[in-house]
C-alpha cells in the first residue's frame, strides 16, 4: 500500500470529530440494541421480511439469491478486515499483500453481486405496481440508506484500492472500529481517512440505527434449526385400483 497513514498519536481531533466518530457511533449502537428489544416486545408479528413473493416472483428468484449471497460475502469480509488485527492474519501465514489482494478482488465480486441484486430488488419494487403500493415508510428509509452504504463502500474500494494507489484501512479505520467496542475510542484513527471511507462508515452507523425498525430484523430469525431438524416423512395415499370397491369406515370398524 502506497498511502502511509499519519501516526495516530500525532493526529489532532476537534469537537466535530468527537461528535462524528465517537458520539454518533455510540448513539447508533444504543438505538440498535434498544430498538431490537422494543421491536421484539412490541411487534413480534411484524418481525418478518414481509416477502412479496406472491405478488411477483420472476425478478425475485434471481435478485434475492444475488443480493443475499453478495451480502454474506461482504459481511464476512468486513468482519475480517475490521475486527481482526493485521498481526493475527500475519501470525497464521497470510501476508499483508496477500490479504489486500484477496480482499480487494473477492470484495469486488461480492460487491458487484450485492449491488446487482439490490438494484433488481429496487427496480422490481418501483416497476411492479402492487409491490410499490405496499411499500411502507420503513422500506422508503431502508432501501435508499442501504443503497448509499453499499455504493459508497464499492466506490471507495474502486477509487483507492482498485484504480488508485491503495489505502491501508486496517491501520486506521479498523483501529477506530475496534476501539469503539473495547470502550477506548480513537477518533484520530479515522480523521485522516479518505472522504469516501468516512461517508461509508457514517452511513453504516445510520443503517445500524435504522436496522431494528425495518425488515432487516428478519436476519436474526434465520431458520438455522432446519439444518438439524429430523426429516419429515410423507406417505402418499394409495389410490384404489380399477374395479376395486373402497371399504367403508363402518366396515373397517366391524372387521377390526
CSV table of N, CA and C in Angstrom, one decimal, residues 135-210:
chain,number,residue,atom,x,y,z
A,135,UNK,N,-45.3,-0.6,-0.4
A,135,UNK,CA,-44.1,-0.2,0.3
A,135,UNK,C,-44.4,0.8,1.4
A,136,UNK,N,-44.0,0.5,2.6
A,136,UNK,CA,-44.3,1.3,3.8
A,136,UNK,C,-43.1,2.3,4.0
A,137,UNK,N,-43.3,3.1,5.1
A,137,UNK,CA,-42.3,4.1,5.4
A,137,UNK,C,-40.9,3.5,5.7
A,138,UNK,N,-40.9,2.4,6.4
A,138,UNK,CA,-39.6,1.8,6.8
A,138,UNK,C,-38.8,1.4,5.5
A,139,UNK,N,-39.6,0.9,4.5
A,139,UNK,CA,-38.9,0.5,3.3
A,139,UNK,C,-38.4,1.7,2.5
A,140,UNK,N,-39.1,2.8,2.6
A,140,UNK,CA,-38.7,4.0,1.9
A,140,UNK,C,-37.4,4.6,2.6
A,141,UNK,N,-37.2,4.3,3.9
A,141,UNK,CA,-36.0,4.7,4.5
A,141,UNK,C,-34.9,3.7,4.3
A,142,UNK,N,-35.2,2.4,4.3
A,142,UNK,CA,-34.2,1.3,4.3
A,142,UNK,C,-33.5,1.2,2.9
A,143,UNK,N,-34.3,1.2,1.8
A,143,UNK,CA,-33.7,1.0,0.5
A,143,UNK,C,-32.7,2.1,0.1
A,144,UNK,N,-33.0,3.4,0.3
A,144,UNK,CA,-32.0,4.4,-0.1
A,144,UNK,C,-30.8,4.3,0.9
A,145,UNK,N,-31.0,4.1,2.2
A,145,UNK,CA,-29.9,4.1,3.1
A,145,UNK,C,-29.0,2.9,2.8
A,146,UNK,N,-29.6,1.7,2.6
A,146,UNK,CA,-28.8,0.5,2.2
A,146,UNK,C,-28.1,0.7,0.9
A,147,UNK,N,-28.7,1.3,-0.1
A,147,UNK,CA,-28.1,1.5,-1.4
A,147,UNK,C,-26.9,2.5,-1.2
A,148,UNK,N,-27.1,3.6,-0.4
A,148,UNK,CA,-26.0,4.5,-0.2
A,148,UNK,C,-24.8,3.9,0.5
A,149,UNK,N,-25.1,3.1,1.5
A,149,UNK,CA,-24.0,2.4,2.2
A,149,UNK,C,-23.2,1.5,1.3
A,150,UNK,N,-23.9,0.7,0.5
A,150,UNK,CA,-23.2,-0.3,-0.4
A,150,UNK,C,-22.5,0.4,-1.5
A,151,UNK,N,-23.1,1.4,-2.1
A,151,UNK,CA,-22.4,2.1,-3.2
A,151,UNK,C,-21.2,2.9,-2.8
A,152,UNK,N,-21.3,3.5,-1.6
A,152,UNK,CA,-20.1,4.3,-1.1
A,152,UNK,C,-19.0,3.3,-0.8
A,153,UNK,N,-19.3,2.1,-0.2
A,153,UNK,CA,-18.2,1.2,0.0
A,153,UNK,C,-17.5,0.7,-1.2
A,154,UNK,N,-18.3,0.4,-2.3
A,154,UNK,CA,-17.8,-0.1,-3.5
A,154,UNK,C,-17.0,1.0,-4.2
A,155,UNK,N,-17.5,2.2,-4.2
A,155,UNK,CA,-16.8,3.4,-4.8
A,155,UNK,C,-15.5,3.7,-4.1
A,156,UNK,N,-15.5,3.6,-2.8
A,156,UNK,CA,-14.3,3.8,-2.0
A,156,UNK,C,-13.2,2.8,-2.4
A,157,UNK,N,-13.6,1.5,-2.4
A,157,UNK,CA,-12.7,0.4,-2.8
A,157,UNK,C,-12.2,0.6,-4.2
A,158,UNK,N,-13.0,0.9,-5.1
A,158,UNK,CA,-12.6,1.0,-6.5
A,158,UNK,C,-11.7,2.3,-6.7
A,159,UNK,N,-12.0,3.4,-6.1
A,159,UNK,CA,-11.3,4.6,-6.3
A,159,UNK,C,-9.9,4.5,-5.6
A,160,UNK,N,-9.8,3.8,-4.5
A,160,UNK,CA,-8.5,3.9,-3.8
A,160,UNK,C,-7.7,2.6,-3.9
A,161,UNK,N,-8.4,1.4,-4.0
A,161,UNK,CA,-7.6,0.2,-3.9
A,161,UNK,C,-7.7,-0.6,-5.2
A,162,UNK,N,-8.5,-0.3,-6.2
A,162,UNK,CA,-8.5,-0.9,-7.5
A,162,UNK,C,-7.8,-0.1,-8.5
A,163,UNK,N,-8.3,1.2,-8.6
A,163,UNK,CA,-7.8,2.1,-9.6
A,163,UNK,C,-6.8,3.1,-9.0
A,164,UNK,N,-6.8,3.2,-7.7
A,164,UNK,CA,-5.9,4.2,-7.1
A,164,UNK,C,-4.6,3.6,-6.6
A,165,UNK,N,-3.9,4.4,-5.8
A,165,UNK,CA,-2.6,4.0,-5.3
A,165,UNK,C,-2.7,3.0,-4.1
A,166,UNK,N,-3.9,2.9,-3.5
A,166,UNK,CA,-4.1,1.9,-2.4
A,166,UNK,C,-4.2,2.7,-1.1
A,167,UNK,N,-5.1,2.2,-0.2
A,167,UNK,CA,-5.2,2.7,1.1
A,167,UNK,C,-5.3,1.6,2.1
A,168,UNK,N,-4.5,1.7,3.2
A,168,UNK,CA,-4.5,0.6,4.2
A,168,UNK,C,-5.4,1.0,5.3
A,169,UNK,N,-6.7,0.6,5.1
A,169,UNK,CA,-7.7,0.9,6.1
A,169,UNK,C,-7.5,0.1,7.4
A,170,UNK,N,-6.8,-1.0,7.4
A,170,UNK,CA,-6.6,-1.8,8.6
A,170,UNK,C,-5.8,-1.1,9.7
A,171,UNK,N,-5.0,-0.1,9.3
A,171,UNK,CA,-4.2,0.6,10.2
A,171,UNK,C,-4.8,1.9,10.7
A,172,UNK,N,-6.0,2.2,10.2
A,172,UNK,CA,-6.7,3.4,10.5
A,172,UNK,C,-8.2,3.1,10.9
A,173,UNK,N,-9.0,2.9,9.9
A,173,UNK,CA,-10.4,2.7,10.2
A,173,UNK,C,-10.7,1.5,11.1
A,174,UNK,N,-9.9,0.4,10.9
A,174,UNK,CA,-10.1,-0.8,11.7
A,174,UNK,C,-9.7,-0.5,13.2
A,175,UNK,N,-8.7,0.3,13.4
A,175,UNK,CA,-8.3,0.7,14.7
A,175,UNK,C,-9.5,1.5,15.4
A,176,UNK,N,-10.0,2.4,14.6
A,176,UNK,CA,-11.2,3.2,15.2
A,176,UNK,C,-12.4,2.3,15.5
A,177,UNK,N,-12.7,1.3,14.6
A,177,UNK,CA,-13.8,0.4,14.8
A,177,UNK,C,-13.6,-0.4,16.0
A,178,UNK,N,-12.5,-1.0,16.2
A,178,UNK,CA,-12.3,-1.9,17.3
A,178,UNK,C,-12.2,-1.1,18.6
A,179,UNK,N,-11.7,0.1,18.6
A,179,UNK,CA,-11.7,1.0,19.8
A,179,UNK,C,-13.1,1.2,20.3
A,180,UNK,N,-14.1,1.3,19.5
A,180,UNK,CA,-15.5,1.6,19.9
A,180,UNK,C,-16.0,0.4,20.8
A,181,UNK,N,-15.6,-0.8,20.5
A,181,UNK,CA,-16.2,-1.9,21.2
A,181,UNK,C,-15.4,-2.3,22.4
A,182,UNK,N,-14.2,-1.8,22.5
A,182,UNK,CA,-13.4,-2.1,23.8
A,182,UNK,C,-13.5,-0.8,24.7
A,183,UNK,N,-14.4,0.1,24.3
A,183,UNK,CA,-14.6,1.4,25.1
A,183,UNK,C,-13.3,2.2,25.2
A,184,UNK,N,-12.5,2.1,24.2
A,184,UNK,CA,-11.4,3.0,24.1
A,184,UNK,C,-11.4,3.7,22.7
A,185,UNK,N,-12.3,4.6,22.5
A,185,UNK,CA,-12.5,5.2,21.2
A,185,UNK,C,-11.3,6.0,20.7
A,186,UNK,N,-10.9,5.8,19.5
A,186,UNK,CA,-9.8,6.5,18.9
A,186,UNK,C,-10.2,7.3,17.6
A,187,UNK,N,-10.9,8.4,17.8
A,187,UNK,CA,-11.4,9.1,16.6
A,187,UNK,C,-10.2,9.6,15.7
A,188,UNK,N,-9.1,9.8,16.3
A,188,UNK,CA,-8.0,10.2,15.4
A,188,UNK,C,-7.6,9.2,14.4
A,189,UNK,N,-8.0,8.0,14.6
A,189,UNK,CA,-7.6,6.9,13.6
A,189,UNK,C,-8.4,7.0,12.3
A,190,UNK,N,-9.5,7.7,12.3
A,190,UNK,CA,-10.3,7.7,11.1
A,190,UNK,C,-10.4,9.2,10.6
A,191,UNK,N,-9.9,10.1,11.3
A,191,UNK,CA,-10.0,11.5,10.9
A,191,UNK,C,-9.3,11.7,9.6
A,192,UNK,N,-8.1,11.1,9.4
A,192,UNK,CA,-7.4,11.3,8.2
A,192,UNK,C,-7.7,10.3,7.1
A,193,UNK,N,-8.8,9.5,7.2
A,193,UNK,CA,-9.1,8.6,6.2
A,193,UNK,C,-9.8,9.3,5.0
A,194,UNK,N,-9.7,8.8,3.8
A,194,UNK,CA,-10.4,9.4,2.6
A,194,UNK,C,-11.8,9.6,2.9
A,195,UNK,N,-12.4,10.7,2.2
A,195,UNK,CA,-13.8,11.1,2.5
A,195,UNK,C,-14.7,9.9,2.1
A,196,UNK,N,-14.5,9.2,1.1
A,196,UNK,CA,-15.4,8.1,0.7
A,196,UNK,C,-15.5,7.1,1.8
A,197,UNK,N,-14.4,6.7,2.4
A,197,UNK,CA,-14.4,5.7,3.5
A,197,UNK,C,-15.1,6.3,4.7
A,198,UNK,N,-15.0,7.6,5.0
A,198,UNK,CA,-15.7,8.2,6.1
A,198,UNK,C,-17.2,8.2,5.9
A,199,UNK,N,-17.6,8.6,4.7
A,199,UNK,CA,-19.0,8.6,4.4
A,199,UNK,C,-19.6,7.2,4.5
A,200,UNK,N,-18.8,6.2,4.0
A,200,UNK,CA,-19.3,4.8,4.1
A,200,UNK,C,-19.5,4.4,5.6
A,201,UNK,N,-18.5,4.8,6.4
A,201,UNK,CA,-18.6,4.5,7.8
A,201,UNK,C,-19.8,5.1,8.5
A,202,UNK,N,-20.1,6.4,8.1
A,202,UNK,CA,-21.2,7.1,8.7
A,202,UNK,C,-22.6,6.5,8.3
A,203,UNK,N,-22.7,6.2,7.0
A,203,UNK,CA,-24.0,5.7,6.5
A,203,UNK,C,-24.2,4.3,7.1
A,204,UNK,N,-23.1,3.5,7.4
A,204,UNK,CA,-23.2,2.2,8.0
A,204,UNK,C,-23.7,2.4,9.4
A,205,UNK,N,-23.2,3.4,10.1
A,205,UNK,CA,-23.7,3.7,11.5
A,205,UNK,C,-25.2,4.0,11.5
A,206,UNK,N,-25.7,4.8,10.5
A,206,UNK,CA,-27.1,5.1,10.4
A,206,UNK,C,-27.9,3.9,10.0
A,207,UNK,N,-27.3,3.0,9.2
A,207,UNK,CA,-28.0,1.8,8.8
A,207,UNK,C,-28.2,0.9,10.1
A,208,UNK,N,-27.2,0.8,10.9
A,208,UNK,CA,-27.4,0.1,12.2
A,208,UNK,C,-28.5,0.7,13.1
A,209,UNK,N,-28.6,2.0,13.1
A,209,UNK,CA,-29.6,2.6,13.9
A,209,UNK,C,-31.0,2.4,13.3
A,210,UNK,N,-31.1,2.3,12.0
A,210,UNK,CA,-32.4,2.0,11.4
A,210,UNK,C,-32.8,0.6,11.4
